[in-house]
Amino acid sequence: MHALAAPVEIVPPDLRDARQPQVAVAPNGSIHIAFGKMNLIYYVASTDGGKTFSEPVIVGELPKLALGMRRGPRIVATTKTLAISAISFQDGNLHGWFSQD
């Protein structure tokens, strides 16, 4: 088993009550995390093995974002592509965001 490093805070104090983080590790080792708070979907990333993370970026907003006892945002990452999906509990629709930069 690998030894785990000490925990690292990845969000500022105003986002500490965010919910349902989902982690993806790309083939190049970069770490990508999507999570939600209220109706907002956020994203952070690390390119140094999780020692530091980028400032949270708002990916999108959905009315009644499915969080809590429901499924939160999901994320997948390759070396060149990032995809985040989330469900609006209001209408049940699945929404997606994609980036290749």
CSV table of N, CA and C in Angstrom, one decimal, residues 1-80:
chain,number,residue,atom,x,y,z
A,1,MET,N,0.8,-1.2,0.0
A,1,MET,CA,0.0,0.0,0.0
A,1,MET,C,0.9,1.2,0.0
A,2,HIS,N,0.5,2.3,-0.7
A,2,HIS,CA,1.2,3.5,-0.8
A,2,HIS,C,0.9,4.3,0.5
A,3,ALA,N,2.0,5.0,0.9
A,3,ALA,CA,1.8,5.9,2.1
A,3,ALA,C,1.1,7.2,1.6
A,4,LEU,N,0.1,7.6,2.3
A,4,LEU,CA,-0.7,8.8,2.0
A,4,LEU,C,0.0,10.1,2.5
A,5,ALA,N,-0.1,11.1,1.8
A,5,ALA,CA,0.5,12.4,2.2
A,5,ALA,C,-0.6,13.0,3.2
A,6,ALA,N,-0.1,14.1,3.9
A,6,ALA,CA,-1.0,14.8,4.8
A,6,ALA,C,-2.1,15.5,3.9
A,7,PRO,N,-3.3,15.7,4.5
A,7,PRO,CA,-4.4,16.3,3.8
A,7,PRO,C,-4.0,17.7,3.4
A,8,VAL,N,-4.6,18.1,2.2
A,8,VAL,CA,-4.4,19.4,1.7
A,8,VAL,C,-5.8,20.1,1.5
A,9,GLU,N,-5.9,21.3,1.9
A,9,GLU,CA,-7.2,22.0,1.7
A,9,GLU,C,-7.2,22.4,0.2
A,10,ILE,N,-8.3,22.1,-0.4
A,10,ILE,CA,-8.4,22.5,-1.8
A,10,ILE,C,-9.4,23.6,-2.1
A,11,VAL,N,-10.1,24.0,-1.1
A,11,VAL,CA,-11.1,25.1,-1.4
A,11,VAL,C,-10.9,26.2,-0.3
A,12,PRO,N,-11.3,27.4,-0.6
A,12,PRO,CA,-11.2,28.5,0.4
A,12,PRO,C,-12.3,28.3,1.4
A,13,PRO,N,-12.3,29.1,2.5
A,13,PRO,CA,-13.3,28.9,3.6
A,13,PRO,C,-14.7,29.1,3.1
A,14,ASP,N,-15.0,29.9,2.2
A,14,ASP,CA,-16.4,30.1,1.7
A,14,ASP,C,-17.0,28.9,1.0
A,15,LEU,N,-16.1,28.0,0.6
A,15,LEU,CA,-16.6,26.8,-0.1
A,15,LEU,C,-16.5,25.5,0.7
A,16,ARG,N,-16.2,25.7,2.0
A,16,ARG,CA,-16.0,24.5,2.8
A,16,ARG,C,-17.2,23.6,3.0
A,17,ASP,N,-18.4,24.2,2.7
A,17,ASP,CA,-19.6,23.3,2.8
A,17,ASP,C,-20.1,22.8,1.5
A,18,ALA,N,-19.1,22.8,0.5
A,18,ALA,CA,-19.4,22.2,-0.8
A,18,ALA,C,-19.6,20.7,-0.6
A,19,ARG,N,-20.2,20.1,-1.6
A,19,ARG,CA,-20.6,18.7,-1.5
A,19,ARG,C,-20.2,17.8,-2.6
A,20,GLN,N,-20.1,16.6,-2.4
A,20,GLN,CA,-19.9,15.5,-3.3
A,20,GLN,C,-18.7,15.7,-4.3
A,21,PRO,N,-17.5,15.8,-3.8
A,21,PRO,CA,-16.3,15.9,-4.7
A,21,PRO,C,-16.2,14.6,-5.5
A,22,GLN,N,-15.8,14.8,-6.7
A,22,GLN,CA,-15.6,13.6,-7.6
A,22,GLN,C,-14.2,13.9,-8.2
A,23,VAL,N,-13.3,12.9,-8.1
A,23,VAL,CA,-11.9,13.0,-8.5
A,23,VAL,C,-11.6,12.2,-9.7
A,24,ALA,N,-10.8,12.8,-10.6
A,24,ALA,CA,-10.3,12.1,-11.8
A,24,ALA,C,-8.8,12.4,-11.9
A,25,VAL,N,-8.0,11.3,-12.2
A,25,VAL,CA,-6.6,11.5,-12.4
A,25,VAL,C,-6.3,11.2,-13.9
A,26,ALA,N,-5.8,12.1,-14.6
A,26,ALA,CA,-5.4,12.0,-16.0
A,26,ALA,C,-4.2,11.1,-16.2
A,27,PRO,N,-4.0,10.5,-17.3
A,27,PRO,CA,-2.8,9.7,-17.6
A,27,PRO,C,-1.5,10.4,-17.3
A,28,ASN,N,-1.4,11.8,-17.4
A,28,ASN,CA,-0.2,12.5,-17.1
A,28,ASN,C,0.0,12.8,-15.6
A,29,GLY,N,-0.9,12.3,-14.8
A,29,GLY,CA,-0.8,12.5,-13.3
A,29,GLY,C,-1.5,13.7,-12.8
A,30,SER,N,-2.1,14.6,-13.6
A,30,SER,CA,-2.8,15.7,-13.1
A,30,SER,C,-4.1,15.3,-12.5
A,31,ILE,N,-4.5,16.0,-11.4
A,31,ILE,CA,-5.6,15.6,-10.6
A,31,ILE,C,-6.7,16.6,-10.8
A,32,HIS,N,-7.9,16.2,-11.1
A,32,HIS,CA,-9.0,17.1,-11.4
A,32,HIS,C,-10.2,16.7,-10.4
A,33,ILE,N,-10.8,17.8,-9.9
A,33,ILE,CA,-11.9,17.5,-8.9
A,33,ILE,C,-13.1,18.5,-9.3
A,34,ALA,N,-14.3,17.9,-9.4
A,34,ALA,CA,-15.5,18.6,-9.6
A,34,ALA,C,-16.3,18.4,-8.3
A,35,PHE,N,-17.0,19.5,-7.9
A,35,PHE,CA,-17.9,19.4,-6.7
A,35,PHE,C,-19.0,20.5,-6.9
A,36,GLY,N,-20.0,20.4,-6.0
A,36,GLY,CA,-21.1,21.3,-6.1
A,36,GLY,C,-21.4,22.1,-4.8
A,37,LYS,N,-22.0,23.2,-4.9
A,37,LYS,CA,-22.4,24.0,-3.7
A,37,LYS,C,-23.7,24.7,-4.2
A,38,MET,N,-24.8,24.5,-3.5
A,38,MET,CA,-26.1,25.1,-3.9
A,38,MET,C,-26.3,24.7,-5.4
A,39,ASN,N,-26.4,25.7,-6.3
A,39,ASN,CA,-26.7,25.4,-7.7
A,39,ASN,C,-25.5,25.5,-8.6
A,40,LEU,N,-24.3,25.7,-8.0
A,40,LEU,CA,-23.1,25.9,-8.7
A,40,LEU,C,-22.2,24.6,-8.8
A,41,ILE,N,-21.6,24.4,-9.9
A,41,ILE,CA,-20.6,23.4,-10.1
A,41,ILE,C,-19.2,24.0,-10.2
A,42,TYR,N,-18.3,23.5,-9.4
A,42,TYR,CA,-17.0,24.0,-9.3
A,42,TYR,C,-15.9,23.0,-9.8
A,43,TYR,N,-14.8,23.5,-10.2
A,43,TYR,CA,-13.7,22.6,-10.6
A,43,TYR,C,-12.3,23.2,-10.1
A,44,VAL,N,-11.5,22.3,-9.6
A,44,VAL,CA,-10.1,22.6,-9.3
A,44,VAL,C,-9.2,21.5,-9.8
A,45,ALA,N,-7.9,21.9,-10.0
A,45,ALA,CA,-6.9,20.9,-10.5
A,45,ALA,C,-5.6,21.1,-9.9
A,46,SER,N,-4.8,20.0,-9.9
A,46,SER,CA,-3.4,20.0,-9.4
A,46,SER,C,-2.5,19.4,-10.5
A,47,THR,N,-1.4,20.0,-10.7
A,47,THR,CA,-0.4,19.5,-11.7
A,47,THR,C,0.9,19.1,-10.9
A,48,ASP,N,0.8,19.1,-9.6
A,48,ASP,CA,2.0,18.8,-8.8
A,48,ASP,C,1.8,17.6,-7.9
A,49,GLY,N,0.9,16.7,-8.3
A,49,GLY,CA,0.7,15.5,-7.5
A,49,GLY,C,-0.2,15.8,-6.3
A,50,GLY,N,-1.0,16.9,-6.3
A,50,GLY,CA,-1.9,17.2,-5.2
A,50,GLY,C,-1.3,18.0,-4.1
A,51,LYS,N,-0.1,18.5,-4.2
A,51,LYS,CA,0.5,19.4,-3.2
A,51,LYS,C,-0.2,20.7,-3.2
A,52,THR,N,-0.6,21.2,-4.3
A,52,THR,CA,-1.4,22.5,-4.4
A,52,THR,C,-2.5,22.3,-5.4
A,53,PHE,N,-3.5,23.1,-5.3
A,53,PHE,CA,-4.6,23.1,-6.3
A,53,PHE,C,-4.9,24.5,-6.8
A,54,SER,N,-5.5,24.6,-8.0
A,54,SER,CA,-5.9,25.9,-8.6
A,54,SER,C,-7.0,26.5,-7.7
A,55,GLU,N,-7.2,27.7,-8.0
A,55,GLU,CA,-8.4,28.4,-7.4
A,55,GLU,C,-9.6,27.7,-8.0
A,56,PRO,N,-10.7,27.6,-7.2
A,56,PRO,CA,-11.9,27.0,-7.7
A,56,PRO,C,-12.5,27.9,-8.9
A,57,VAL,N,-13.0,27.2,-9.9
A,57,VAL,CA,-13.6,27.9,-11.1
A,57,VAL,C,-15.0,27.4,-11.1
A,58,ILE,N,-16.0,28.3,-11.4
A,58,ILE,CA,-17.3,27.9,-11.6
A,58,ILE,C,-17.5,27.4,-13.0
A,59,VAL,N,-17.9,26.2,-13.1
A,59,VAL,CA,-18.1,25.5,-14.4
A,59,VAL,C,-19.5,25.9,-15.0
A,60,GLY,N,-20.5,25.9,-14.1
A,60,GLY,CA,-21.8,26.1,-14.6
A,60,GLY,C,-22.8,26.2,-13.4
A,61,GLU,N,-24.0,26.6,-13.7
A,61,GLU,CA,-25.1,26.7,-12.7
A,61,GLU,C,-26.3,26.0,-13.2
A,62,LEU,N,-26.9,25.2,-12.3
A,62,LEU,CA,-28.1,24.4,-12.7
A,62,LEU,C,-29.2,24.7,-11.6
A,63,PRO,N,-30.4,25.0,-12.0
A,63,PRO,CA,-31.4,25.1,-11.0
A,63,PRO,C,-31.6,23.7,-10.3
A,64,LYS,N,-31.6,23.8,-9.0
A,64,LYS,CA,-31.8,22.6,-8.2
A,64,LYS,C,-30.8,21.5,-8.6
A,65,LEU,N,-29.5,21.8,-8.6
A,65,LEU,CA,-28.4,20.9,-8.9
A,65,LEU,C,-28.6,19.7,-7.9
A,66,ALA,N,-28.5,18.5,-8.5
A,66,ALA,CA,-28.7,17.3,-7.7
A,66,ALA,C,-27.5,17.1,-6.8
A,67,LEU,N,-27.6,17.3,-5.5
A,67,LEU,CA,-26.6,17.2,-4.5
A,67,LEU,C,-27.1,16.5,-3.3
A,68,GLY,N,-26.3,16.2,-2.3
A,68,GLY,CA,-26.7,15.7,-1.1
A,68,GLY,C,-27.0,14.2,-1.2
A,69,MET,N,-28.2,13.7,-1.0
A,69,MET,CA,-28.5,12.3,-1.1
A,69,MET,C,-28.7,11.9,-2.6
A,70,ARG,N,-28.4,12.8,-3.5
A,70,ARG,CA,-28.5,12.5,-4.9
A,70,ARG,C,-27.1,12.5,-5.4
A,71,ARG,N,-27.0,12.2,-6.7
A,71,ARG,CA,-25.7,12.2,-7.4
A,71,ARG,C,-25.2,13.6,-7.6
A,72,GLY,N,-24.0,14.0,-7.3
A,72,GLY,CA,-23.4,15.3,-7.6
A,72,GLY,C,-22.7,15.3,-8.9
A,73,PRO,N,-22.0,16.3,-9.2
A,73,PRO,CA,-21.2,16.4,-10.5
A,73,PRO,C,-20.2,15.2,-10.6
A,74,ARG,N,-20.0,14.8,-11.9
A,74,ARG,CA,-19.1,13.8,-12.2
A,74,ARG,C,-18.0,14.3,-13.2
A,75,ILE,N,-16.8,13.7,-13.1
A,75,ILE,CA,-15.7,14.3,-13.9
A,75,ILE,C,-14.9,13.1,-14.5
A,76,VAL,N,-14.4,13.3,-15.7
A,76,VAL,CA,-13.5,12.4,-16.3
A,76,VAL,C,-12.4,13.2,-17.0
A,77,ALA,N,-11.1,12.8,-17.0
A,77,ALA,CA,-10.0,13.5,-17.6
A,77,ALA,C,-9.1,12.6,-18.4
A,78,THR,N,-8.7,13.1,-19.5
A,78,THR,CA,-7.6,12.5,-20.3
A,78,THR,C,-6.5,13.5,-20.3
A,79,THR,N,-5.4,13.2,-21.0
A,79,THR,CA,-4.3,14.2,-21.1
A,79,THR,C,-4.8,15.5,-21.8
A,80,LYS,N,-5.7,15.4,-22.7
A,80,LYS,CA,-6.1,16.6,-23.5
A,80,LYS,C,-7.6,17.0,-23.3
